mmCIF file of C-alpha atoms in Angstrom:
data_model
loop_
_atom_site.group_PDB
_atom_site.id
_atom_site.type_symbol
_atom_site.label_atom_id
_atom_site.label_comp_id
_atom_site.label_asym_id
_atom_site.label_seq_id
_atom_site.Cartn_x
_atom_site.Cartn_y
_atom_site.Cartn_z
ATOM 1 C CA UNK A 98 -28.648 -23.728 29.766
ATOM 2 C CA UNK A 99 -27.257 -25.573 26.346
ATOM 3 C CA UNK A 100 -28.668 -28.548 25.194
ATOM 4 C CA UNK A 101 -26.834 -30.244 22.003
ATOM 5 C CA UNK A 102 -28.954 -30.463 18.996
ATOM 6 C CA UNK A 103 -28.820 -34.514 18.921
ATOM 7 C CA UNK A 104 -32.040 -35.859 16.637
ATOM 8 C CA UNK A 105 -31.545 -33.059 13.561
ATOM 9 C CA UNK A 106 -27.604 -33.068 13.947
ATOM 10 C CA UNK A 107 -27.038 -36.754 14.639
ATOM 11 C CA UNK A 108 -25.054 -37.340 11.060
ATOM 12 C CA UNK A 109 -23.694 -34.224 11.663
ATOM 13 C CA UNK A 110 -22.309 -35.220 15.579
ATOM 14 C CA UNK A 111 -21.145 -39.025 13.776
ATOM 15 C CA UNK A 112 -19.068 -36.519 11.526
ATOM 16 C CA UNK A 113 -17.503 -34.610 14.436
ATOM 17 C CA UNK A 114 -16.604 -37.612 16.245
ATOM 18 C CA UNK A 115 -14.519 -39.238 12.801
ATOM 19 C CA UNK A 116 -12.842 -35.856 11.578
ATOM 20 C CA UNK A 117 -12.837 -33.344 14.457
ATOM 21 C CA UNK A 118 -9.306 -31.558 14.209
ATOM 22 C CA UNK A 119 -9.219 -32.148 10.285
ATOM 23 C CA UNK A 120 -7.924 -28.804 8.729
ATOM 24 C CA UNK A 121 -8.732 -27.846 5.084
ATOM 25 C CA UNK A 122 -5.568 -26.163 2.956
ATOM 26 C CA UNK A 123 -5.515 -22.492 3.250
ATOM 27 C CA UNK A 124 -7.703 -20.234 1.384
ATOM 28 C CA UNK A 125 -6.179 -18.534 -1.534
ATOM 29 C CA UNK A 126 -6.129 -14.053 -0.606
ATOM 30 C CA UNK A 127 -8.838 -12.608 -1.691
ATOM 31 C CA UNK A 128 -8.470 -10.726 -5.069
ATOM 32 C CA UNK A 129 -6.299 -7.201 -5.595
ATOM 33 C CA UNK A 130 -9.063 -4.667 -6.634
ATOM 34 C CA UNK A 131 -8.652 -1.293 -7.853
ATOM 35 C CA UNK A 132 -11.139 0.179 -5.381
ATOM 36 C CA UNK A 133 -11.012 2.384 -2.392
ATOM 37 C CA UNK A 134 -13.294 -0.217 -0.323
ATOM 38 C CA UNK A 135 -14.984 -3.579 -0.178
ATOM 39 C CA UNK A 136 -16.777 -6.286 1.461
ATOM 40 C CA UNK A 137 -17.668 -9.392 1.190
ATOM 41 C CA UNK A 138 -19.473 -11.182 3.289
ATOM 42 C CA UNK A 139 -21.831 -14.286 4.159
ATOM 43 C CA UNK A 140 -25.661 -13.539 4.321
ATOM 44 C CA UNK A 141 -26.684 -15.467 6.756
ATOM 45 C CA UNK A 142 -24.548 -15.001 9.397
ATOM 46 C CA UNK A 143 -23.082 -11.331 8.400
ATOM 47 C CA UNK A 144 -19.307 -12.910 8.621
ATOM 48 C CA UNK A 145 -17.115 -11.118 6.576
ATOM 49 C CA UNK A 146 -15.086 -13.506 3.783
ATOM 50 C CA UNK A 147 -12.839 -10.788 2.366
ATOM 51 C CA UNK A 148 -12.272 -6.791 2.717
ATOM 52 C CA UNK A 149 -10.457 -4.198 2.360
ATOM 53 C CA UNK A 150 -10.907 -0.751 4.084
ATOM 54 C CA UNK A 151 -14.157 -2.070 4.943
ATOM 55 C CA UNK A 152 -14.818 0.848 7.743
ATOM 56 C CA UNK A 153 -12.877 3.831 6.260
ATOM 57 C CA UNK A 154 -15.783 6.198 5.900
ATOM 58 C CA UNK A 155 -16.561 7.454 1.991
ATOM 59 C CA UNK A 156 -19.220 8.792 0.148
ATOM 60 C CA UNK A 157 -21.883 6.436 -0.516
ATOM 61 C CA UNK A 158 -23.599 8.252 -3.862
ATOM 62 C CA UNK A 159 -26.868 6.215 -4.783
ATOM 63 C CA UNK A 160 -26.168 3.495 -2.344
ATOM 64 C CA UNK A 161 -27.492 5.996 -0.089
ATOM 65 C CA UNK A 162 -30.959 4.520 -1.347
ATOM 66 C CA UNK A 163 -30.504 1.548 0.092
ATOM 67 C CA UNK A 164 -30.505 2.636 3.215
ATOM 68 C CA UNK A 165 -34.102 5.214 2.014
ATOM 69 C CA UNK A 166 -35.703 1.605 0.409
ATOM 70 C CA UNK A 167 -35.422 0.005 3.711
ATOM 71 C CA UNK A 168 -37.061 3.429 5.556
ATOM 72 C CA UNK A 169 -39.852 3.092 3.489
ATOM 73 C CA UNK A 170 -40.229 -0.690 3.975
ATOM 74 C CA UNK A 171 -40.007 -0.178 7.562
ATOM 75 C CA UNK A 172 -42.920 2.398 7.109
ATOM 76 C CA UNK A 173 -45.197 0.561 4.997
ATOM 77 C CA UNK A 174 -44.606 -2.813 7.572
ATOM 78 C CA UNK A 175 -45.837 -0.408 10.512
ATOM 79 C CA UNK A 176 -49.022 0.443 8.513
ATOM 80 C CA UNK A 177 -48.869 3.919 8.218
ATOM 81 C CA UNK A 178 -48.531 4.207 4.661
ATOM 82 C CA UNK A 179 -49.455 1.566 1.969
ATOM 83 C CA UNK A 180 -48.336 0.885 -1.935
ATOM 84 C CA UNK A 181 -51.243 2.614 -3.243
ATOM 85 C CA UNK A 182 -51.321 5.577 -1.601
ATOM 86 C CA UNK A 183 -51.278 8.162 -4.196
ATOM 87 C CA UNK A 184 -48.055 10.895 -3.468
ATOM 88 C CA UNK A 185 -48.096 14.550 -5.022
ATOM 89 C CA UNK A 186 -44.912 15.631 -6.448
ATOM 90 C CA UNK A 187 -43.395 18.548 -4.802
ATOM 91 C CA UNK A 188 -41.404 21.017 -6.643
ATOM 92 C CA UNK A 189 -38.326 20.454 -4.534
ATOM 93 C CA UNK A 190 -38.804 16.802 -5.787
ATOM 94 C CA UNK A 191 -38.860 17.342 -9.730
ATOM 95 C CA UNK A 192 -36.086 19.843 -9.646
ATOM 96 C CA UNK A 193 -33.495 17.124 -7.891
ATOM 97 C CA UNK A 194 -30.889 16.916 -10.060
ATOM 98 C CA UNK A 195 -29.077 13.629 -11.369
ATOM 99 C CA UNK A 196 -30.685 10.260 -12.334
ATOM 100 C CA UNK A 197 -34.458 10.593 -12.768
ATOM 101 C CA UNK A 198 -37.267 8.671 -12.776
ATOM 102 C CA UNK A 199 -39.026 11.986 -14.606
ATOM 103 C CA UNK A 200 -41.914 12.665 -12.201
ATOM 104 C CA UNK A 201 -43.817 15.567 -12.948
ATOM 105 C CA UNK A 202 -44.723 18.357 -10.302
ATOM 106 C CA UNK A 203 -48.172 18.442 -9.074
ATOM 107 C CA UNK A 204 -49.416 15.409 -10.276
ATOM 108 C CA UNK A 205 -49.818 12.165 -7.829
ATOM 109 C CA UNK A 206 -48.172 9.294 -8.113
ATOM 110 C CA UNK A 207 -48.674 5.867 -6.724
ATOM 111 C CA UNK A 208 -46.231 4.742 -3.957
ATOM 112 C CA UNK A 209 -45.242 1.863 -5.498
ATOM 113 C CA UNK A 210 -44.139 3.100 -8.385
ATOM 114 C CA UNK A 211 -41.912 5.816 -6.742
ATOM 115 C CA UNK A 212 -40.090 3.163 -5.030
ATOM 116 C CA UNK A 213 -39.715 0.788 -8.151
ATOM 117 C CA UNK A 214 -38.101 4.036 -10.178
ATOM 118 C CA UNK A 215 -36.010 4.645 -7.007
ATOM 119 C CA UNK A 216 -34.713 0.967 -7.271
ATOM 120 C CA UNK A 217 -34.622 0.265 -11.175
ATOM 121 C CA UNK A 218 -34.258 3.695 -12.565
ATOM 122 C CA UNK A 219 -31.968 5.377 -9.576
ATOM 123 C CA UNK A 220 -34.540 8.078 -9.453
ATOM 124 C CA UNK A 221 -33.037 10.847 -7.119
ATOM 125 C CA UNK A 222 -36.411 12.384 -8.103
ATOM 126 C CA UNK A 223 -38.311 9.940 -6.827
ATOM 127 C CA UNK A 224 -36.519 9.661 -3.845
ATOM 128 C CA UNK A 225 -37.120 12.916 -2.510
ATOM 129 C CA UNK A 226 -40.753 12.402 -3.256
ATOM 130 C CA UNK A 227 -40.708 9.368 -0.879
ATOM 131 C CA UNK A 228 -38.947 11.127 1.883
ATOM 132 C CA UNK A 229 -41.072 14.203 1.650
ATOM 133 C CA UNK A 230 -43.994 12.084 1.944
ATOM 134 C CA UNK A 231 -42.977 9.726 4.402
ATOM 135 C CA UNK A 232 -41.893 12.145 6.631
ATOM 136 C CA UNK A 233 -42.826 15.961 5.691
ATOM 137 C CA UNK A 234 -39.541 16.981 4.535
ATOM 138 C CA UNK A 235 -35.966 15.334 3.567
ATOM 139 C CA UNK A 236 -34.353 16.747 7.189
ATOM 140 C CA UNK A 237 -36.669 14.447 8.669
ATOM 141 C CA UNK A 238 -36.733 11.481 6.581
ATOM 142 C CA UNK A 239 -32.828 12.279 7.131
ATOM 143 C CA UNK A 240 -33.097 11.583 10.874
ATOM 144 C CA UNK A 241 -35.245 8.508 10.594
ATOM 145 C CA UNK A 242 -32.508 7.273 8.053
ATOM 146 C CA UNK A 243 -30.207 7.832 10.843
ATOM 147 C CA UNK A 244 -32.554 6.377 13.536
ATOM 148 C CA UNK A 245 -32.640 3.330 11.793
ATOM 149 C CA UNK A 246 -28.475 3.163 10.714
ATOM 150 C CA UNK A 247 -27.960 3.335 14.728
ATOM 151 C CA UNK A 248 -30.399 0.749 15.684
ATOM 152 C CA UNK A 249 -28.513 -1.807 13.066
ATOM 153 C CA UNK A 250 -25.848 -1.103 14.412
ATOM 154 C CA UNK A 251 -24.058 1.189 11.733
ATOM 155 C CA UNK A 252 -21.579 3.022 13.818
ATOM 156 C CA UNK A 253 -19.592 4.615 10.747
ATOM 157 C CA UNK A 254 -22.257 6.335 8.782
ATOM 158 C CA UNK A 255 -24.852 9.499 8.869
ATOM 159 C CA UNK A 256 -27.143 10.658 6.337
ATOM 160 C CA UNK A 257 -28.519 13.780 5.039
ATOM 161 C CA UNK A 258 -30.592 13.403 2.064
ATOM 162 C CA UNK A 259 -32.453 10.157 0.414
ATOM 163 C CA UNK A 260 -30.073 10.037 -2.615
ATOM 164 C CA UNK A 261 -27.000 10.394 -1.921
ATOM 165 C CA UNK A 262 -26.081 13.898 -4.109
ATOM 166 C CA UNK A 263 -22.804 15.128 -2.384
ATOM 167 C CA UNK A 264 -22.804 16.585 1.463
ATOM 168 C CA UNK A 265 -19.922 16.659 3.472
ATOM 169 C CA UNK A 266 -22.213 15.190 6.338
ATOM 170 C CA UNK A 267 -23.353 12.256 4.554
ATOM 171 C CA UNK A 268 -20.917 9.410 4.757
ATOM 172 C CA UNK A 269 -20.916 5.360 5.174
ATOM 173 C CA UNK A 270 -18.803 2.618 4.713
ATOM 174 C CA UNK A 271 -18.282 -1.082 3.362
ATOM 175 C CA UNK A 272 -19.516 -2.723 6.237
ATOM 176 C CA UNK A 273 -22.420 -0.811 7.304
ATOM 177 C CA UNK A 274 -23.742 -0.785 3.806
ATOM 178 C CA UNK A 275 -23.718 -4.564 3.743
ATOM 179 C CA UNK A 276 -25.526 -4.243 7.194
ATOM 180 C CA UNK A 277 -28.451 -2.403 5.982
ATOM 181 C CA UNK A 278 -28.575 -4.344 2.759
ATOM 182 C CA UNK A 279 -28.405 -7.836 4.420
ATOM 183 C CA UNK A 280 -31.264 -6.137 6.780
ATOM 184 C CA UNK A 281 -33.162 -5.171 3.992
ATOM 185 C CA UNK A 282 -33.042 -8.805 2.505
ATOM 186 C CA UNK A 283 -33.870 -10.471 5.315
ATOM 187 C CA UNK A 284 -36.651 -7.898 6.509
ATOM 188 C CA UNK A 285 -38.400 -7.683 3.303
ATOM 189 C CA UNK A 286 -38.039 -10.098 0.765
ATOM 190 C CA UNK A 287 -41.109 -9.266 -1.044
ATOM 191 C CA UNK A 288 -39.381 -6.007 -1.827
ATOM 192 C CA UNK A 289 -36.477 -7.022 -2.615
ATOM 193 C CA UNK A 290 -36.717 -8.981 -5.797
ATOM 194 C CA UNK A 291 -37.790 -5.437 -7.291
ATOM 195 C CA UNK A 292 -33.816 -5.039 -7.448
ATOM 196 C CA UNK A 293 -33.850 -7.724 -9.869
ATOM 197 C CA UNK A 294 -36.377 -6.471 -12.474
ATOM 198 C CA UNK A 295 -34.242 -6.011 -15.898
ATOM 199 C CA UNK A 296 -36.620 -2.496 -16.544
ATOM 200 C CA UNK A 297 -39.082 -0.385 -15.360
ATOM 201 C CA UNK A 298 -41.847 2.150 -17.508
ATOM 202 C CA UNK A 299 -43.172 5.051 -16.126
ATOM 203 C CA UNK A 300 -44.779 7.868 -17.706
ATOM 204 C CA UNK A 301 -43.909 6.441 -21.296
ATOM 205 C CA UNK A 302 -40.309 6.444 -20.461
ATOM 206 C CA UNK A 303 -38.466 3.185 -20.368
ATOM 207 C CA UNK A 304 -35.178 2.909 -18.237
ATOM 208 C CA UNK A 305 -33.087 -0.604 -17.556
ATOM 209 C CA UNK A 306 -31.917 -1.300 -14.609
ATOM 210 C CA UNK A 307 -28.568 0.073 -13.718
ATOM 211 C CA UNK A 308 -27.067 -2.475 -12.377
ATOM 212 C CA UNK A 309 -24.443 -4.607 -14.660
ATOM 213 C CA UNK A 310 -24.171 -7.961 -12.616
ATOM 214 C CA UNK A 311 -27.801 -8.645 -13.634
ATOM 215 C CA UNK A 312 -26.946 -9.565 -17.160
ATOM 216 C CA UNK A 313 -23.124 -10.970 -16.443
ATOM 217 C CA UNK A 314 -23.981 -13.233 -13.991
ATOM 218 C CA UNK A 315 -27.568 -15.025 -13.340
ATOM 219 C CA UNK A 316 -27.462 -15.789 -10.625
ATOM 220 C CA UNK A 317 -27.314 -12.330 -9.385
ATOM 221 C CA UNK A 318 -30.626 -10.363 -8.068
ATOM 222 C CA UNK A 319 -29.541 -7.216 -6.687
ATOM 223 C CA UNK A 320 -28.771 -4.625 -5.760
ATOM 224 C CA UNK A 321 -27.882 -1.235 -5.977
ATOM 225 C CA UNK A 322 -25.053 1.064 -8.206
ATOM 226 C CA UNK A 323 -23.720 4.395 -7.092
ATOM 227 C CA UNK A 324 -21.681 6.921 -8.802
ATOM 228 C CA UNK A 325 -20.779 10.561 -7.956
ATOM 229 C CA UNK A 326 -17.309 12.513 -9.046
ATOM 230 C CA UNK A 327 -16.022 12.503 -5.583
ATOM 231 C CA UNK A 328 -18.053 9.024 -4.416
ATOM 232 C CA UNK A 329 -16.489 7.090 -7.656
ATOM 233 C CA UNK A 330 -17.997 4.057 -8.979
ATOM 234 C CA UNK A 331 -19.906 2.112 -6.389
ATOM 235 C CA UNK A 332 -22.136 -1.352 -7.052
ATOM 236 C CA UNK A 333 -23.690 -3.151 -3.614
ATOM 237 C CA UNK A 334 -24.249 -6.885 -5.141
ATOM 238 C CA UNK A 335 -25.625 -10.177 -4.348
ATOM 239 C CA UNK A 336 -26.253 -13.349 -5.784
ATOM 240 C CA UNK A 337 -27.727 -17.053 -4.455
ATOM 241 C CA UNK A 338 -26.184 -20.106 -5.645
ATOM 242 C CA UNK A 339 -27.786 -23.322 -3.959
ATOM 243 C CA UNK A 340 -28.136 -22.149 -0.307
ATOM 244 C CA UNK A 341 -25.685 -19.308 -0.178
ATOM 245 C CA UNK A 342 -25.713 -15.959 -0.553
ATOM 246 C CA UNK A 343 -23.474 -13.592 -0.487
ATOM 247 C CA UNK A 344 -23.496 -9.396 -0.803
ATOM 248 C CA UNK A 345 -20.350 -8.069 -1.858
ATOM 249 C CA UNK A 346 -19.791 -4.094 -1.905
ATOM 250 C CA UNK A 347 -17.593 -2.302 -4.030
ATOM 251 C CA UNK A 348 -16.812 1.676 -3.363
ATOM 252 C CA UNK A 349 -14.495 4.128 -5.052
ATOM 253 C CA UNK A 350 -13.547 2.241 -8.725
ATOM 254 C CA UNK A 351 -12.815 4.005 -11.164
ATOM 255 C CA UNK A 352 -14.876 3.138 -13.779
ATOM 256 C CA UNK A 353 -18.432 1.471 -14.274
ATOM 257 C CA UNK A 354 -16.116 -1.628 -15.704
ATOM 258 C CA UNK A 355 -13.998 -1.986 -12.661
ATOM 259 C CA UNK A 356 -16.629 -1.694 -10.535
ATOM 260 C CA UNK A 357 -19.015 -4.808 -12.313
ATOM 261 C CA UNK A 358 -15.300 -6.191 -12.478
ATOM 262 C CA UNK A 359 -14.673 -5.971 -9.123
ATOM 263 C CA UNK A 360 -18.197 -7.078 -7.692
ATOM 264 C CA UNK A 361 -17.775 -10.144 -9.786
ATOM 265 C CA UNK A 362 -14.685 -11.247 -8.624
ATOM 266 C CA UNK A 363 -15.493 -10.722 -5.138
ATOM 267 C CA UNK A 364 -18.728 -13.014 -5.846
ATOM 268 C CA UNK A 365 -16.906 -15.477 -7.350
ATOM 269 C CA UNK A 366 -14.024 -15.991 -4.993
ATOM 270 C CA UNK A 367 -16.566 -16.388 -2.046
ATOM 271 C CA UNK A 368 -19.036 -19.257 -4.207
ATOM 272 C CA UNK A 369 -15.710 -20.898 -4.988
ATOM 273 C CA UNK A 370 -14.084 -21.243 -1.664
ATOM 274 C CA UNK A 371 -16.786 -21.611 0.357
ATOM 275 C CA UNK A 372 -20.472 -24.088 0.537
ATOM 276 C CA UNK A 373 -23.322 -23.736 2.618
ATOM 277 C CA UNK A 374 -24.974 -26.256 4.397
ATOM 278 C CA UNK A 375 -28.721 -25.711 5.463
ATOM 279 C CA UNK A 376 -28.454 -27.628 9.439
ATOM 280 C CA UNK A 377 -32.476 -26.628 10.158
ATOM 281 C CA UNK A 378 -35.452 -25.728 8.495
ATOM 282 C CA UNK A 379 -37.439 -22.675 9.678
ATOM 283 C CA UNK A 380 -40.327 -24.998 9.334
ATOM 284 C CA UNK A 381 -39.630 -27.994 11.265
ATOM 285 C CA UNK A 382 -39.463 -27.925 15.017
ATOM 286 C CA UNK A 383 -36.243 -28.319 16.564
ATOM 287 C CA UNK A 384 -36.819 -29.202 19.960
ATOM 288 C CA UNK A 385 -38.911 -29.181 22.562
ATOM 289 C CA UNK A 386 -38.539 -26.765 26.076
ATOM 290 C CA UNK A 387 -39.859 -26.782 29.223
ATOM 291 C CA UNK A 388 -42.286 -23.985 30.170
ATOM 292 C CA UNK A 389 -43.472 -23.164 33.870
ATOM 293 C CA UNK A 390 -47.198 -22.289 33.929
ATOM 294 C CA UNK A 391 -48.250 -23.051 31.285
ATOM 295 C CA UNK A 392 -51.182 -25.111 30.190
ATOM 296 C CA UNK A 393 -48.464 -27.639 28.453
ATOM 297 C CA UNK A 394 -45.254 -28.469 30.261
ATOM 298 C CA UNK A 395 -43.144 -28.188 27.011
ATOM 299 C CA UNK A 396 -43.352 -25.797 23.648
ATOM 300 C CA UNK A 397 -41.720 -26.657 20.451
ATOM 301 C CA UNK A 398 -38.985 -24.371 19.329
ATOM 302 C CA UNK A 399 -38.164 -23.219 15.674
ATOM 303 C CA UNK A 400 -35.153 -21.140 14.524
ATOM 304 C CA UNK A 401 -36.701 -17.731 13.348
ATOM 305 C CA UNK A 402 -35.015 -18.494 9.932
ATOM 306 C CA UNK A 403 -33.388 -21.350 8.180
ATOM 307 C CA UNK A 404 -30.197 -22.048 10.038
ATOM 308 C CA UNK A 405 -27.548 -21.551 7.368
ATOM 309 C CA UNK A 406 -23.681 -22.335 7.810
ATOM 310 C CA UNK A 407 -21.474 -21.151 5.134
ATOM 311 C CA UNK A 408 -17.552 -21.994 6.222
ATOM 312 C CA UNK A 409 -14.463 -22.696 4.150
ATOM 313 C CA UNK A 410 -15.008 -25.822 1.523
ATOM 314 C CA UNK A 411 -14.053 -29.312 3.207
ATOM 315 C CA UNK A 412 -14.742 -28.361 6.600
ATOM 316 C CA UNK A 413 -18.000 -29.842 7.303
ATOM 317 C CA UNK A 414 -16.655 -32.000 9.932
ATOM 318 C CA UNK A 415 -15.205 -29.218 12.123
ATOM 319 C CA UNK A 416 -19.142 -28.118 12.513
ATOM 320 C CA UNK A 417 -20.569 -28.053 15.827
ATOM 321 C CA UNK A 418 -24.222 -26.715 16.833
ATOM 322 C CA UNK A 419 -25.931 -26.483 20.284
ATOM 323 C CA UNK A 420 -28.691 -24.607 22.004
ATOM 324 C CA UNK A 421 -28.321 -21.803 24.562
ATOM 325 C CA UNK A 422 -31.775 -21.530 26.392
ATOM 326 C CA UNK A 423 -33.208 -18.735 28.346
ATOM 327 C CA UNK A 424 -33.679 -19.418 31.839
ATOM 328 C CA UNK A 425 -37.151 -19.966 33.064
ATOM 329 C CA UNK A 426 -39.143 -19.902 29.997
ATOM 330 C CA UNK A 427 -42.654 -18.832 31.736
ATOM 331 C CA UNK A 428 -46.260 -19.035 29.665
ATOM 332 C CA UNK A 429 -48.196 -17.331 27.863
ATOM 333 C CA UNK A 430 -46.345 -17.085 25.192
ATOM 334 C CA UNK A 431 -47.157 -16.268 21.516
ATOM 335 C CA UNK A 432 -45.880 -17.833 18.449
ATOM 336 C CA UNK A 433 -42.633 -15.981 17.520
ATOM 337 C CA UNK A 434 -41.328 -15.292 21.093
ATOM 338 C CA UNK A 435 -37.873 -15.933 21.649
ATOM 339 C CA UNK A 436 -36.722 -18.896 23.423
ATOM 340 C CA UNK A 437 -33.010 -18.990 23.200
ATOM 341 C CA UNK A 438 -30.439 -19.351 20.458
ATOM 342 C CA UNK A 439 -29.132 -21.993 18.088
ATOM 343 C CA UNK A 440 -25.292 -21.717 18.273
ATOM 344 C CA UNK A 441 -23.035 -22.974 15.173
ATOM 345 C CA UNK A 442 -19.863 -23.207 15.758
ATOM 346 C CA UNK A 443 -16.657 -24.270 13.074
ATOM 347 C CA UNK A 444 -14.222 -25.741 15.548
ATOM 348 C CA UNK A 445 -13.459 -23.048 18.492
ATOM 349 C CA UNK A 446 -14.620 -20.298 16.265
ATOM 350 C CA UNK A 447 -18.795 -19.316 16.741
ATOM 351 C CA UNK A 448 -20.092 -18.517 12.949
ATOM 352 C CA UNK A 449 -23.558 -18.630 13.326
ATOM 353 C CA UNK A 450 -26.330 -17.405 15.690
ATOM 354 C CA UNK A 451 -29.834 -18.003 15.421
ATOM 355 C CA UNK A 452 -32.625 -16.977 17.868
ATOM 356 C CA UNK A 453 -35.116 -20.031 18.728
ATOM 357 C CA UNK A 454 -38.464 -18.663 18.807
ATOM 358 C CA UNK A 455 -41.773 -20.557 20.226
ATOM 359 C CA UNK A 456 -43.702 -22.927 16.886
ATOM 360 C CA UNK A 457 -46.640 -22.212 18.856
ATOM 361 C CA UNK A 458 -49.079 -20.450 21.188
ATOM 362 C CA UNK A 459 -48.715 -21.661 24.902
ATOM 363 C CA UNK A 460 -51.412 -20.003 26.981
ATOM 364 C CA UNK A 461 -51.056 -19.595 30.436
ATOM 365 C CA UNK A 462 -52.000 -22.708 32.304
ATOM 366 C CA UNK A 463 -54.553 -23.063 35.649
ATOM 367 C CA UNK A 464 -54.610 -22.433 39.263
ATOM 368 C CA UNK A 465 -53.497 -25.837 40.038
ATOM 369 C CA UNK A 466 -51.108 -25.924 37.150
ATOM 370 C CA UNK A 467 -49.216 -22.803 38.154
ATOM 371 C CA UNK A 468 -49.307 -23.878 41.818
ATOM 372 C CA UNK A 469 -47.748 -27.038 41.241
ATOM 373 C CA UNK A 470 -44.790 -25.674 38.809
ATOM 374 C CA UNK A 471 -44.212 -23.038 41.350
ATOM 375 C CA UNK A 472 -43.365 -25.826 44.260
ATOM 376 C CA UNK A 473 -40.927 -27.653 41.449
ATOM 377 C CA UNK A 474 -39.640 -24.725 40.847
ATOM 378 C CA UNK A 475 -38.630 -24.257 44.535
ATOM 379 C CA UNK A 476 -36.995 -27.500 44.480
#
């Protein structure tokens, strides 16, 4: 069933009906970059803005972490670990080579400050120490890494370790690294604004944050840099300007300048030829469905996050949005349970999907309730 969003999207709908086959100019190509991969792409729906070899499978170095940070968050959202836990250091851990957060062996140290050296410092240490303790050893943190790629839907990658040191079984590319990182954002916000901390201090060691586009552009929070000899120079970025965001990954430059270079033009060709518009409010009911047998005949409906349409500048007016309802929406239901869908669409094209999830409880209703729904039901 669709209903069209009429009391939010009314201005929107008096739009449509003045300027509805308007075209915008074309968009300028993206920019020529010196890199064996990138992506750019729109947070909130995942649509891609500009790429290049965006599923050519490479090494992913330290963005490998991103994908181990979003593991652990999983982990720590089921409950079966916590921020303070206390983990002992292995010797397998303090021997990883590369980028350290300089953890010593067999003495504890707090979760939370293994991940924050993993995300600030790059700590291939400190990563091990979080698989082995997660899961018992790095082979099967490995396969809950990979558990995790497949069930976002990152066909193109596999991984091996939690740090990405060289193995000719651990690959990725462009587009599933934006995948888990727009996953991560979305998932667990509270951990990601770690990725924008300018420095971290552990053990009386200082180390700044690795990442470049956090003091050339400020409006940049994240997220992750990369580098091995056969990887290159990698950088996974995003930034927020007004409503939009956008994660742009760059693989394979040659250089640590090409590759800040490269991230920031990417950025800034996306913020300038595109806007976002914010259609709905996660906190404001949309509209109102009918339920069968429950105590109420109607629930209100919510999108499970803000409804967010980023499309080419000028184009507001080729912006369509609807509902696509499940059929026979039956009580109880809890707060949070899918309903439907909120469909955007920019002319023919759809941009933008949104489930619609229940605003609140609907209990099951009566006897007579249910009997009577089920005889309107028949009819």
């Amino acid at each position: 069933m669709t209903l069209i969003i009429q009391r939010l999207l009314l201005p929107l709908l008096l739009t449509l009906s003045l300027n509805i086959g308007a075209q915008g100019p074309a968009a300028p190509p993206p920019p020529e970059l010196n890199v064996k991969g990138y992506l750019l792409i729109d947070f909130y729906s995942g649509r891609s803005l500009a790429e290049f070899n965006a599923d050519e499978r490479l090494e992913p170095a330290s963005l490998t972490k991103i994908m181990t940070a979003y593991t652990v968050f999983r982990e720590l959202a089921s409950g079966r670990i916590k921020l303070s836990d206390p983990v002992m250091i292995s010797e397998n851990a303090w021997r990883t080579g590369g980028s350290k957060m300089f953890i010593e062996v067999g003495k504890q140290v707090v979760l939370e400050d293994l991940l924050k050296g993993m995300m600030i410092q790059s700590g291939n240490d400190a990563s091990v120490a979080l698989a082995e303790y997660v899961a018992g050893k790095v082979e099967s943190f490995a396969n809950l890494m990979n558990a995790n790629a497949q069930r976002l839907g990152m066909t193109n990658s596999h991984f091996t370790n939690p740090n990405g040191l060289p193995d000719p079984e651990l690959y990725t590319t462009a587009r599933d690294i934006a995948r888990v990182t727009r996953a991560l954002i979305r998932e667990f916000p509270q951990y990601y604004t770690w990725y924008s901390l300018p420095e971290f201090t552990y053990n009386g060691i200082t180390q700044q944050n690795r990442n470049p586009l956090l003091k050339r552009d400020p409006t940049a929070d994240g997220v992750k840099t990369g580098y091995t000899r056969a990887a290159g120079y990698c950088l996974v970025g995003s930034a927020k300007r007004g409503d939009m965001r956008l994660i742009s990954v760059v693989m394979g430059a040659p250089s640590p300048k090409a590759r800040a270079e490269a991230s920031l033009a990417l950025l800034n060709y996306g913020f300038r030829l595109y806007e976002a518009d914010k259609l709905y409010p996660v906190t404001q009911p949309l509209v109102k469905l009918r339920v069968w047998a429950g105590e109420r005949e109607e629930v209100a409906a919510v999108p499970q996050w803000d409804v967010v349409a980023t499309i080419p500048r000028g184009q507001y007016g080729q912006l369509n949005a609807y509902v696509e309802k499940l059929p026979n929406i039956e009580a109880p239901l809890t707060r949070g349970d899918r309903l439907g869908d909120i469909v955007v669409r920019l002319g023919e094209e759809e941009i933008l999907r949104v489930p619609l999830v229940a605003f609140e409880d609907l209990p099951k209703g009566g006897f007579w309730r249910q009997a009577k729904d089920s005889l309107l039901r028949l009819f």
